[in-house]
PDB file of C-alpha atoms in Angstrom:
ATOM      1  CA  UNK C1482       3.501   5.283  34.756  1.00 50.00           C
ATOM      2  CA  UNK C1483       3.572   2.178  36.659  1.00 56.00           C
ATOM      3  CA  UNK C1484       2.344  -0.981  35.296  1.00 63.00           C
ATOM      4  CA  UNK C1485      -1.349  -1.095  35.554  1.00 75.00           C
ATOM      5  CA  UNK C1486      -2.462  -4.661  34.555  1.00 81.00           C
ATOM      6  CA  UNK C1487      -6.178  -3.982  34.756  1.00 91.00           C
ATOM      7  CA  UNK C1488      -6.746  -0.812  32.740  1.00 96.00           C
ATOM      8  CA  UNK C1489      -8.302  -1.966  29.501  1.00 97.00           C
ATOM      9  CA  UNK C1490      -9.672   0.934  27.733  1.00 98.00           C
ATOM     10  CA  UNK C1491      -8.125   4.567  27.589  1.00 97.00           C
ATOM     11  CA  UNK C1492     -10.111   7.098  25.696  1.00 98.00           C
ATOM     12  CA  UNK C1493      -8.251  10.393  25.142  1.00 98.00           C
ATOM     13  CA  UNK C1494     -10.299  11.509  22.347  1.00 98.00           C
ATOM     14  CA  UNK C1495     -10.478  15.121  21.483  1.00 97.00           C
ATOM     15  CA  UNK C1496      -8.006  16.180  24.066  1.00 97.00           C
ATOM     16  CA  UNK C1497      -5.011  18.493  23.508  1.00 97.00           C
ATOM     17  CA  UNK C1498      -2.693  15.771  23.947  1.00 96.00           C
ATOM     18  CA  UNK C1499       0.455  16.227  21.762  1.00 96.00           C
ATOM     19  CA  UNK C1500       2.246  12.783  22.433  1.00 96.00           C
ATOM     20  CA  UNK C1501       2.056   9.777  24.615  1.00 94.00           C
ATOM     21  CA  UNK C1502       4.951   9.096  27.187  1.00 93.00           C
ATOM     22  CA  UNK C1503       7.257   6.065  26.336  1.00 90.00           C
ATOM     23  CA  UNK C1504       5.914   4.497  29.679  1.00 91.00           C
ATOM     24  CA  UNK C1505       2.533   3.949  27.759  1.00 93.00           C
ATOM     25  CA  UNK C1506       3.918   0.354  27.264  1.00 90.00           C
ATOM     26  CA  UNK C1507       3.689  -0.275  30.964  1.00 92.00           C
ATOM     27  CA  UNK C1508      -0.303  -0.542  30.525  1.00 95.00           C
ATOM     28  CA  UNK C1509       0.127  -4.329  29.668  1.00 93.00           C
ATOM     29  CA  UNK C1510      -3.536  -5.097  29.855  1.00 96.00           C
ATOM     30  CA  UNK C1511      -4.621  -2.046  27.357  1.00 97.00           C
ATOM     31  CA  UNK C1512      -6.934  -3.432  24.819  1.00 98.00           C
ATOM     32  CA  UNK C1513      -8.744  -0.377  23.572  1.00 98.00           C
ATOM     33  CA  UNK C1514      -6.766   2.943  22.935  1.00 98.00           C
ATOM     34  CA  UNK C1515      -8.513   6.012  21.423  1.00 98.00           C
ATOM     35  CA  UNK C1516      -6.917   9.104  20.518  1.00 98.00           C
ATOM     36  CA  UNK C1517      -9.347  10.144  17.774  1.00 97.00           C
ATOM     37  CA  UNK C1518      -9.754  13.973  17.061  1.00 98.00           C
ATOM     38  CA  UNK C1519      -6.697  14.895  19.046  1.00 98.00           C
ATOM     39  CA  UNK C1520      -5.897  17.869  16.876  1.00 97.00           C
ATOM     40  CA  UNK C1521      -2.546  18.542  18.544  1.00 97.00           C
ATOM     41  CA  UNK C1522      -1.419  14.923  18.469  1.00 97.00           C
ATOM     42  CA  UNK C1523       2.034  14.574  16.476  1.00 96.00           C
ATOM     43  CA  UNK C1524       3.775  11.567  17.507  1.00 94.00           C
ATOM     44  CA  UNK C1525       3.580   8.075  19.012  1.00 95.00           C
ATOM     45  CA  UNK C1526       6.382   6.735  21.123  1.00 94.00           C
ATOM     46  CA  UNK C1527       8.622   4.106  19.221  1.00 92.00           C
ATOM     47  CA  UNK C1528       7.682   1.567  21.718  1.00 92.00           C
ATOM     48  CA  UNK C1529       3.957   1.566  21.479  1.00 92.00           C
ATOM     49  CA  UNK C1530       4.271  -1.791  19.674  1.00 94.00           C
ATOM     50  CA  UNK C1531       4.956  -3.381  23.137  1.00 95.00           C
ATOM     51  CA  UNK C1532       1.229  -2.946  24.028  1.00 96.00           C
ATOM     52  CA  UNK C1533       0.693  -6.637  23.385  1.00 96.00           C
ATOM     53  CA  UNK C1534      -2.919  -6.764  24.526  1.00 97.00           C
ATOM     54  CA  UNK C1535      -3.955  -3.892  22.123  1.00 98.00           C
ATOM     55  CA  UNK C1536      -6.977  -4.762  20.049  1.00 99.00           C
ATOM     56  CA  UNK C1537      -8.304  -1.393  18.959  1.00 99.00           C
ATOM     57  CA  UNK C1538      -6.306   1.506  18.217  1.00 98.00           C
ATOM     58  CA  UNK C1539      -8.214   4.751  16.911  1.00 99.00           C
ATOM     59  CA  UNK C1540      -6.166   7.741  15.747  1.00 98.00           C
ATOM     60  CA  UNK C1541      -8.778   9.097  13.280  1.00 98.00           C
ATOM     61  CA  UNK C1542      -8.789  12.906  12.884  1.00 97.00           C
ATOM     62  CA  UNK C1543      -5.250  13.472  14.450  1.00 98.00           C
ATOM     63  CA  UNK C1544      -4.542  16.105  11.866  1.00 97.00           C
ATOM     64  CA  UNK C1545      -0.799  16.579  12.769  1.00 97.00           C
ATOM     65  CA  UNK C1546       0.178  12.950  12.952  1.00 97.00           C
ATOM     66  CA  UNK C1547       2.441  12.622   9.898  1.00 95.00           C
ATOM     67  CA  UNK C1548       4.745   9.595  10.805  1.00 94.00           C
ATOM     68  CA  UNK C1549       3.510   6.118  12.039  1.00 95.00           C
ATOM     69  CA  UNK C1550       6.387   4.584  13.826  1.00 95.00           C
ATOM     70  CA  UNK C1551       8.000   1.170  12.800  1.00 96.00           C
ATOM     71  CA  UNK C1552       6.301  -1.852  14.556  1.00 97.00           C
ATOM     72  CA  UNK C1553       9.517  -3.674  15.748  1.00 96.00           C
ATOM     73  CA  UNK C1554       7.788  -6.945  16.937  1.00 96.00           C
ATOM     74  CA  UNK C1555       4.646  -8.684  15.994  1.00 96.00           C
ATOM     75  CA  UNK C1556       1.325  -7.623  17.482  1.00 97.00           C
ATOM     76  CA  UNK C1557      -0.908 -10.446  17.312  1.00 97.00           C
ATOM     77  CA  UNK C1558      -4.097  -9.043  19.017  1.00 98.00           C
ATOM     78  CA  UNK C1559      -4.367  -5.635  17.264  1.00 98.00           C
ATOM     79  CA  UNK C1560      -7.470  -6.260  14.751  1.00 98.00           C
ATOM     80  CA  UNK C1561      -8.552  -2.620  14.183  1.00 99.00           C
ATOM     81  CA  UNK C1562      -6.340   0.282  13.380  1.00 98.00           C
ATOM     82  CA  UNK C1563      -7.973   3.634  12.106  1.00 98.00           C
ATOM     83  CA  UNK C1564      -5.711   6.330  10.776  1.00 97.00           C
ATOM     84  CA  UNK C1565      -8.368   8.105   8.729  1.00 97.00           C
ATOM     85  CA  UNK C1566      -8.094  11.863   8.458  1.00 96.00           C
ATOM     86  CA  UNK C1567      -4.266  11.942   9.463  1.00 96.00           C
ATOM     87  CA  UNK C1568      -1.584  13.435   7.149  1.00 96.00           C
ATOM     88  CA  UNK C1569       0.509  10.412   7.087  1.00 94.00           C
ATOM     89  CA  UNK C1570       2.845  10.358   4.247  1.00 90.00           C
ATOM     90  CA  UNK C1571       3.611   6.517   4.221  1.00 92.00           C
ATOM     91  CA  UNK C1572       2.784   3.514   6.343  1.00 94.00           C
ATOM     92  CA  UNK C1573       5.910   1.825   7.915  1.00 96.00           C
ATOM     93  CA  UNK C1574       7.377  -1.095   6.038  1.00 95.00           C
ATOM     94  CA  UNK C1575       6.896  -2.983   9.180  1.00 97.00           C
ATOM     95  CA  UNK C1576       3.039  -2.957   8.861  1.00 97.00           C
ATOM     96  CA  UNK C1577       3.152  -6.649   8.174  1.00 96.00           C
ATOM     97  CA  UNK C1578       3.931  -7.166  11.955  1.00 97.00           C
ATOM     98  CA  UNK C1579       0.286  -6.416  12.515  1.00 98.00           C
ATOM     99  CA  UNK C1580      -0.520 -10.124  11.896  1.00 97.00           C
ATOM    100  CA  UNK C1581      -3.921 -10.311  13.295  1.00 97.00           C
ATOM    101  CA  UNK C1582      -5.267  -6.835  11.753  1.00 98.00           C
ATOM    102  CA  UNK C1583      -8.657  -7.292  10.193  1.00 98.00           C
ATOM    103  CA  UNK C1584      -9.608  -3.569   9.661  1.00 98.00           C
ATOM    104  CA  UNK C1585      -7.462  -0.763   8.452  1.00 97.00           C
ATOM    105  CA  UNK C1586      -9.029   2.660   8.192  1.00 97.00           C
ATOM    106  CA  UNK C1587      -7.077   5.270   5.950  1.00 95.00           C
ATOM    107  CA  UNK C1588      -9.992   7.336   4.524  1.00 95.00           C
ATOM    108  CA  UNK C1589      -9.023  11.047   3.745  1.00 94.00           C
ATOM    109  CA  UNK C1590      -5.322  10.368   4.199  1.00 93.00           C
ATOM    110  CA  UNK C1591      -4.557  12.807   1.472  1.00 91.00           C
ATOM    111  CA  UNK C1592      -0.750  12.693   1.832  1.00 93.00           C
ATOM    112  CA  UNK C1593      -0.479   8.937   1.439  1.00 92.00           C
ATOM    113  CA  UNK C1594       0.780   8.194  -1.947  1.00 88.00           C
ATOM    114  CA  UNK C1595       1.748   4.580  -1.968  1.00 88.00           C
ATOM    115  CA  UNK C1596       1.614   1.490   0.249  1.00 90.00           C
ATOM    116  CA  UNK C1597       4.606  -0.441   1.423  1.00 92.00           C
ATOM    117  CA  UNK C1598       4.994  -3.850  -0.470  1.00 90.00           C
ATOM    118  CA  UNK C1599       4.795  -5.253   3.025  1.00 93.00           C
ATOM    119  CA  UNK C1600       1.096  -4.162   3.124  1.00 92.00           C
ATOM    120  CA  UNK C1601       0.233  -7.206   0.852  1.00 89.00           C
ATOM    121  CA  UNK C1602       1.445  -9.552   3.645  1.00 92.00           C
ATOM    122  CA  UNK C1603      -1.481  -8.572   5.881  1.00 94.00           C
ATOM    123  CA  UNK C1604      -2.957 -12.009   5.740  1.00 93.00           C
ATOM    124  CA  UNK C1605      -5.878 -11.465   8.249  1.00 96.00           C
ATOM    125  CA  UNK C1606      -7.036  -8.205   6.663  1.00 96.00           C
ATOM    126  CA  UNK C1607     -10.734  -8.184   5.946  1.00 96.00           C
ATOM    127  CA  UNK C1608     -11.733  -4.462   5.553  1.00 96.00           C
ATOM    128  CA  UNK C1609      -9.630  -1.763   3.984  1.00 93.00           C
ATOM    129  CA  UNK C1610     -11.161   1.820   3.859  1.00 92.00           C
ATOM    130  CA  UNK C1611      -9.580   4.473   1.720  1.00 87.00           C
ATOM    131  CA  UNK C1612     -12.143   6.737   0.722  1.00 89.00           C
ATOM    132  CA  UNK C1613     -10.998  10.073  -0.274  1.00 84.00           C
ATOM    133  CA  UNK C1614      -7.828   9.436  -1.890  1.00 71.00           C
ATOM    134  CA  UNK C1615      -6.949  11.103  -5.263  1.00 66.00           C
ATOM    135  CA  UNK C1616      -3.060  10.603  -4.839  1.00 76.00           C
ATOM    136  CA  UNK C1617      -2.667   7.019  -3.689  1.00 77.00           C
ATOM    137  CA  UNK C1618      -1.242   4.433  -5.838  1.00 72.00           C
ATOM    138  CA  UNK C1619      -2.511   0.733  -5.165  1.00 67.00           C
ATOM    139  CA  UNK C1620      -0.529  -1.536  -7.206  1.00 65.00           C
ATOM    140  CA  UNK C1621      -2.137  -4.735  -8.324  1.00 59.00           C
ATOM    141  CA  UNK C1622      -5.052  -4.737  -5.921  1.00 57.00           C
ATOM    142  CA  UNK C1623      -7.896  -5.146  -8.358  1.00 51.00           C
ATOM    143  CA  UNK C1624      -8.620  -7.417 -11.253  1.00 36.00           C
ATOM    144  CA  UNK C1625      -9.440  -5.672 -14.524  1.00 29.00           C
ATOM    145  CA  UNK C1626     -13.141  -7.243 -14.290  1.00 28.00           C
ATOM    146  CA  UNK C1627     -15.496  -6.018 -11.599  1.00 38.00           C
ATOM    147  CA  UNK C1628     -12.876  -4.221  -9.503  1.00 44.00           C
ATOM    148  CA  UNK C1629     -12.829  -6.958  -7.078  1.00 46.00           C
ATOM    149  CA  UNK C1630     -10.106  -7.653  -4.796  1.00 51.00           C
ATOM    150  CA  UNK C1631      -7.504 -10.486  -5.768  1.00 46.00           C
ATOM    151  CA  UNK C1632      -5.607 -12.483  -3.267  1.00 45.00           C
ATOM    152  CA  UNK C1633      -2.502 -10.572  -3.672  1.00 44.00           C
ATOM    153  CA  UNK C1634       0.458 -11.893  -1.919  1.00 45.00           C
ATOM    154  CA  UNK C1635      -1.403 -12.963   1.164  1.00 50.00           C
ATOM    155  CA  UNK C1636      -4.501 -10.751   1.071  1.00 52.00           C
ATOM    156  CA  UNK C1637      -6.531 -13.839   1.339  1.00 52.00           C
ATOM    157  CA  UNK C1638      -9.087 -12.485   3.846  1.00 54.00           C
ATOM    158  CA  UNK C1639      -9.920  -9.129   2.291  1.00 57.00           C
ATOM    159  CA  UNK C1640     -13.847  -9.147   1.915  1.00 60.00           C
ATOM    160  CA  UNK C1641     -14.361  -5.251   1.706  1.00 57.00           C
ATOM    161  CA  UNK C1642     -12.565  -2.503   0.270  1.00 53.00           C
TER     162      UNK C1642
END
């Protein structure tokens, strides 16, 4: 893929796509990447974090995506990440590099059993959806009274859980 500065939205939802080429990072103006319900999708390129303009990333329903790669540099603009319905076993320890993340969807990620300590460094996180988890252990996220989120090591903006 050559550099395509003007492409803002790439919607590949519901396709038979198995992966993305490493050259995806040439889409330097890409703001919205939708891969939801790509049943055969199994991996992201390690270089996806180079999509510095990316704001919305939807991987909901990618039922074969077991690994989310490390985020080797900060992604300031990404504010919405939906991984709902994926068989992820863990989130990368570098999740804190998503410094602008406001929404994280992990609904029905049944294989996810714990969150990395770095999760609590997501200072911009406002909405955290995790319906359908029976095995997930969330350490110290709730107060004992009322189940309200606490300002846990940086989750100051969390307004909805």
